[in-house]
mmCIF file of C-alpha atoms in Angstrom:
data_model
loop_
_atom_site.group_PDB
_atom_site.id
_atom_site.type_symbol
_atom_site.label_atom_id
_atom_site.label_comp_id
_atom_site.label_asym_id
_atom_site.label_seq_id
_atom_site.Cartn_x
_atom_site.Cartn_y
_atom_site.Cartn_z
ATOM 1 C CA VAL A 1308 103.906 104.521 116.662
ATOM 2 C CA GLY A 1309 100.069 104.757 117.170
ATOM 3 C CA ILE A 1310 100.208 108.387 118.383
ATOM 4 C CA ASP A 1311 102.254 109.099 115.208
ATOM 5 C CA VAL A 1312 99.508 107.830 113.099
ATOM 6 C CA ALA A 1313 96.991 110.128 114.782
ATOM 7 C CA PHE A 1314 99.295 113.144 114.382
ATOM 8 C CA ARG A 1315 99.697 112.383 110.575
ATOM 9 C CA ASN A 1316 96.022 111.956 110.182
ATOM 10 C CA ASN A 1317 95.153 115.223 111.801
ATOM 11 C CA PRO A 1318 94.852 117.696 109.016
ATOM 12 C CA ALA A 1319 94.332 120.596 111.437
ATOM 13 C CA GLN A 1320 97.579 119.646 113.154
ATOM 14 C CA ASN A 1321 96.025 120.541 116.515
ATOM 15 C CA LEU A 1322 96.475 117.307 118.183
ATOM 16 C CA LYS A 1323 100.208 117.320 118.613
ATOM 17 C CA PRO A 1324 100.264 120.657 120.720
ATOM 18 C CA ARG A 1325 97.455 119.169 122.708
ATOM 19 C CA LEU A 1326 99.252 116.033 123.704
ATOM 20 C CA ALA A 1327 102.602 117.820 123.998
ATOM 21 C CA ASP A 1328 102.797 117.875 127.850
ATOM 22 C CA PRO A 1329 101.586 114.323 128.629
ATOM 23 C CA LEU A 1330 103.823 113.055 125.814
ATOM 24 C CA LYS A 1331 106.855 114.752 127.196
ATOM 25 C CA GLN A 1332 106.086 113.473 130.764
ATOM 26 C CA TYR A 1333 105.725 109.835 129.278
ATOM 27 C CA VAL A 1334 108.954 110.086 127.305
ATOM 28 C CA ALA A 1335 110.884 111.593 130.292
ATOM 29 C CA THR A 1336 109.602 108.886 132.643
ATOM 30 C CA ALA A 1337 110.246 106.066 130.182
ATOM 31 C CA GLU A 1338 113.781 107.340 129.658
ATOM 32 C CA GLN A 1339 114.334 107.579 133.434
ATOM 33 C CA PHE A 1340 112.963 104.023 133.826
ATOM 34 C CA LEU A 1341 115.253 102.611 131.076
ATOM 35 C CA ALA A 1342 118.214 104.431 132.283
ATOM 36 C CA ALA A 1343 117.871 102.917 135.684
ATOM 37 C CA LEU A 1344 117.335 99.518 134.114
ATOM 38 C CA ASP A 1345 120.396 100.018 131.923
ATOM 39 C CA GLN A 1346 122.518 101.229 134.864
ATOM 40 C CA GLN A 1347 121.339 98.555 137.487
ATOM 41 C CA ILE A 1348 120.709 95.535 135.280
ATOM 42 C CA ILE A 1349 122.293 95.648 131.876
ATOM 43 C CA LYS A 1350 125.654 97.461 132.414
ATOM 44 C CA THR A 1351 126.621 95.724 135.635
ATOM 45 C CA ASN A 1352 127.942 92.361 136.429
ATOM 46 C CA ARG A 1353 125.786 92.132 139.401
ATOM 47 C CA ILE A 1354 122.092 93.161 139.338
ATOM 48 C CA THR A 1355 121.646 96.098 141.873
ATOM 49 C CA VAL A 1356 118.219 97.123 141.332
ATOM 50 C CA GLN A 1357 116.046 97.196 144.372
ATOM 51 C CA PRO A 1358 112.623 95.752 143.983
ATOM 52 C CA ASP A 1359 111.007 98.743 145.750
ATOM 53 C CA ALA A 1360 112.845 101.205 143.451
ATOM 54 C CA TYR A 1361 112.045 99.042 140.301
ATOM 55 C CA ASP A 1362 108.267 99.062 141.336
ATOM 56 C CA ARG A 1363 108.171 102.724 141.958
ATOM 57 C CA LEU A 1364 109.789 103.482 138.536
ATOM 58 C CA ALA A 1365 107.532 101.001 136.818
ATOM 59 C CA ALA A 1366 104.508 102.511 138.370
ATOM 60 C CA GLN A 1367 105.563 105.981 137.465
ATOM 61 C CA LEU A 1368 105.958 104.786 133.793
ATOM 62 C CA LEU A 1369 102.596 102.992 133.828
ATOM 63 C CA ASP A 1370 100.868 106.109 135.275
ATOM 64 C CA ALA A 1371 102.538 108.439 132.799
ATOM 65 C CA GLY A 1372 101.441 106.007 129.969
ATOM 66 C CA LEU A 1373 97.877 105.980 131.141
ATOM 67 C CA ALA A 1374 97.750 109.767 131.570
ATOM 68 C CA LEU A 1375 99.043 110.079 128.100
ATOM 69 C CA TRP A 1376 96.338 107.724 126.718
ATOM 70 C CA ASP A 1377 93.698 109.131 128.785
ATOM 71 C CA ARG A 1378 94.398 112.481 127.373
ATOM 72 C CA THR A 1379 94.728 111.158 123.998
ATOM 73 C CA VAL A 1380 91.358 109.429 124.053
ATOM 74 C CA VAL A 1381 89.733 112.617 125.159
ATOM 75 C CA GLU A 1382 91.536 114.728 122.511
ATOM 76 C CA LEU A 1383 90.717 112.143 119.747
ATOM 77 C CA ASP A 1384 87.035 112.192 120.848
ATOM 78 C CA VAL A 1385 86.856 115.916 120.595
ATOM 79 C CA LEU A 1386 88.401 115.720 117.114
ATOM 80 C CA LEU A 1387 85.998 113.076 115.956
ATOM 81 C CA GLN A 1388 83.104 114.901 117.374
ATOM 82 C CA ALA A 1389 84.315 118.101 115.323
ATOM 83 C CA ARG A 1390 84.482 115.937 112.262
ATOM 84 C CA ILE A 1391 81.043 114.566 112.836
ATOM 85 C CA ASP A 1392 79.577 117.897 113.340
ATOM 86 C CA GLY A 1393 81.325 118.974 110.042
ATOM 87 C CA PHE A 1394 79.685 116.112 108.217
ATOM 88 C CA ALA A 1395 76.324 116.869 109.796
ATOM 89 C CA LYS A 1396 76.605 120.530 108.545
ATOM 90 C CA ARG A 1397 77.557 119.460 105.011
ATOM 91 C CA ARG A 1398 74.868 116.937 104.948
ATOM 92 C CA THR A 1399 72.299 119.702 105.999
ATOM 93 C CA LEU A 1400 73.720 121.929 103.293
ATOM 94 C CA VAL A 1401 73.387 119.182 100.868
ATOM 95 C CA THR A 1402 69.836 118.430 101.822
ATOM 96 C CA VAL A 1403 68.870 122.151 101.634
ATOM 97 C CA PHE A 1404 70.583 122.442 98.259
ATOM 98 C CA ALA A 1405 68.684 119.345 97.121
ATOM 99 C CA GLY A 1406 65.365 120.418 98.482
ATOM 100 C CA LEU A 1407 65.783 123.852 96.627
ATOM 101 C CA ALA A 1408 66.652 122.120 93.419
ATOM 102 C CA LEU A 1409 63.673 119.856 93.809
ATOM 103 C CA LEU A 1410 61.608 122.877 94.389
ATOM 104 C CA LEU A 1411 62.983 124.572 91.338
ATOM 105 C CA VAL A 1412 62.452 121.603 89.085
ATOM 106 C CA ALA A 1413 58.817 121.329 90.458
ATOM 107 C CA TYR A 1414 58.284 125.052 89.605
ATOM 108 C CA ILE A 1415 59.726 124.662 86.196
ATOM 109 C CA PHE A 1416 57.543 121.592 85.631
ATOM 110 C CA VAL A 1417 54.389 123.351 86.866
ATOM 111 C CA ALA A 1418 55.304 126.632 84.644
ATOM 112 C CA PHE A 1419 55.847 124.396 81.645
ATOM 113 C CA TYR A 1420 52.711 122.307 82.165
ATOM 114 C CA SER A 1421 50.701 125.371 82.752
ATOM 115 C CA ALA A 1422 52.084 127.085 79.597
ATOM 116 C CA VAL A 1423 51.331 123.938 77.562
ATOM 117 C CA MET A 1424 47.881 123.491 78.864
ATOM 118 C CA GLY A 1425 47.112 127.212 78.370
ATOM 119 C CA THR A 1426 48.113 126.737 74.687
ATOM 120 C CA VAL A 1427 46.067 123.628 74.297
ATOM 121 C CA ARG A 1428 43.021 125.255 75.932
ATOM 122 C CA SER A 1429 43.286 128.276 73.629
ATOM 123 C CA LEU A 1430 43.710 125.917 70.643
ATOM 124 C CA GLU A 1431 40.566 124.079 71.811
ATOM 125 C CA GLU A 1432 38.621 127.300 72.291
ATOM 126 C CA THR A 1433 39.650 128.584 68.766
ATOM 127 C CA THR A 1434 38.737 125.255 67.346
ATOM 128 C CA GLN A 1435 35.278 125.190 69.031
ATOM 129 C CA ARG A 1436 34.505 128.848 67.699
ATOM 130 C CA MET A 1437 35.542 127.645 64.124
ATOM 131 C CA VAL A 1438 33.206 124.703 64.531
ATOM 132 C CA GLY A 1439 30.628 127.096 65.568
ATOM 133 C CA GLY A 1440 30.823 129.160 62.341
ATOM 134 C CA GLN A 1441 33.547 131.783 63.030
ATOM 135 C CA ILE A 1442 35.911 130.717 60.301
ATOM 136 C CA GLU A 1443 37.703 134.005 60.300
ATOM 137 C CA GLU A 1444 39.241 133.138 63.682
ATOM 138 C CA ARG A 1445 43.070 132.672 63.693
ATOM 139 C CA PHE A 1446 44.947 130.876 66.399
ATOM 140 C CA THR A 1447 48.084 132.767 67.583
ATOM 141 C CA VAL A 1448 50.839 131.368 69.638
ATOM 142 C CA GLU A 1449 53.985 133.005 70.738
ATOM 143 C CA THR A 1450 56.236 130.014 70.881
ATOM 144 C CA GLN A 1451 58.368 128.411 68.217
ATOM 145 C CA ASP A 1452 58.417 124.888 69.794
ATOM 146 C CA GLU A 1453 56.347 121.962 68.826
ATOM 147 C CA LEU A 1454 53.114 123.668 70.011
ATOM 148 C CA GLY A 1455 53.966 126.550 67.600
ATOM 149 C CA GLN A 1456 54.307 124.078 64.852
ATOM 150 C CA VAL A 1457 50.967 122.603 65.655
ATOM 151 C CA ALA A 1458 49.414 126.129 65.702
ATOM 152 C CA GLY A 1459 50.846 126.954 62.283
ATOM 153 C CA SER A 1460 49.396 123.603 61.037
ATOM 154 C CA PHE A 1461 46.032 124.440 62.517
ATOM 155 C CA ASN A 1462 46.164 127.998 60.998
ATOM 156 C CA ALA A 1463 47.129 126.391 57.603
ATOM 157 C CA ILE A 1464 44.120 124.128 57.763
ATOM 158 C CA ALA A 1465 41.785 127.032 58.912
ATOM 159 C CA ASP A 1466 43.196 129.124 55.895
ATOM 160 C CA ARG A 1467 42.219 126.164 53.569
ATOM 161 C CA LEU A 1468 38.770 125.994 55.064
ATOM 162 C CA ARG A 1469 38.243 129.609 54.660
ATOM 163 C CA SER A 1470 39.341 129.533 51.102
ATOM 164 C CA ALA A 1471 37.372 126.342 50.380
ATOM 165 C CA GLY A 1472 34.294 128.095 52.112
ATOM 166 C CA ALA A 1473 34.734 131.222 49.941
ATOM 167 C CA ARG A 1474 34.847 129.154 46.660
ATOM 168 C CA HIS A 1475 31.936 127.247 47.855
ATOM 169 C CA ILE A 1476 30.027 130.476 48.362
ATOM 170 C CA LEU A 1477 31.164 131.759 44.938
ATOM 171 C CA VAL A 1478 29.925 128.325 43.264
ATOM 172 C CA LEU A 1479 26.508 128.788 44.790
#
């Protein structure tokens, strides 16, 4: 029963062929032992089994069982190690993928931060030039996001200041 569970839970179906010979030997030895017991104990009016023959058949059955289970342990260990190696490879793949994704996110963050800071610096420089008297200066930005809206508002204020400055000059 236990070996059948191992066979069913072996997706590669490579365990059964590996254990075929020791399993056949065990089954043949068990059948031989049971046939001797059936003939010499169960189906007779008088028990005719010889203790030495019984001991020899029982020892052969025990040896065949131990050989089967020794081989089963080795084969299951090989399969378990193969699964562990597969999990380790997948873990490595996931780790590499996660690392690359993290690097991509960091790159995008740095690029976005650099673009925003470049726009803010340019806006500050333009503001400083306007404060310094260069009112004709216009701030240009190539984005249509929130910073583009800030730039549009900045230019609207600058246009109002220019027109107010021109009216002030005409009034004088």
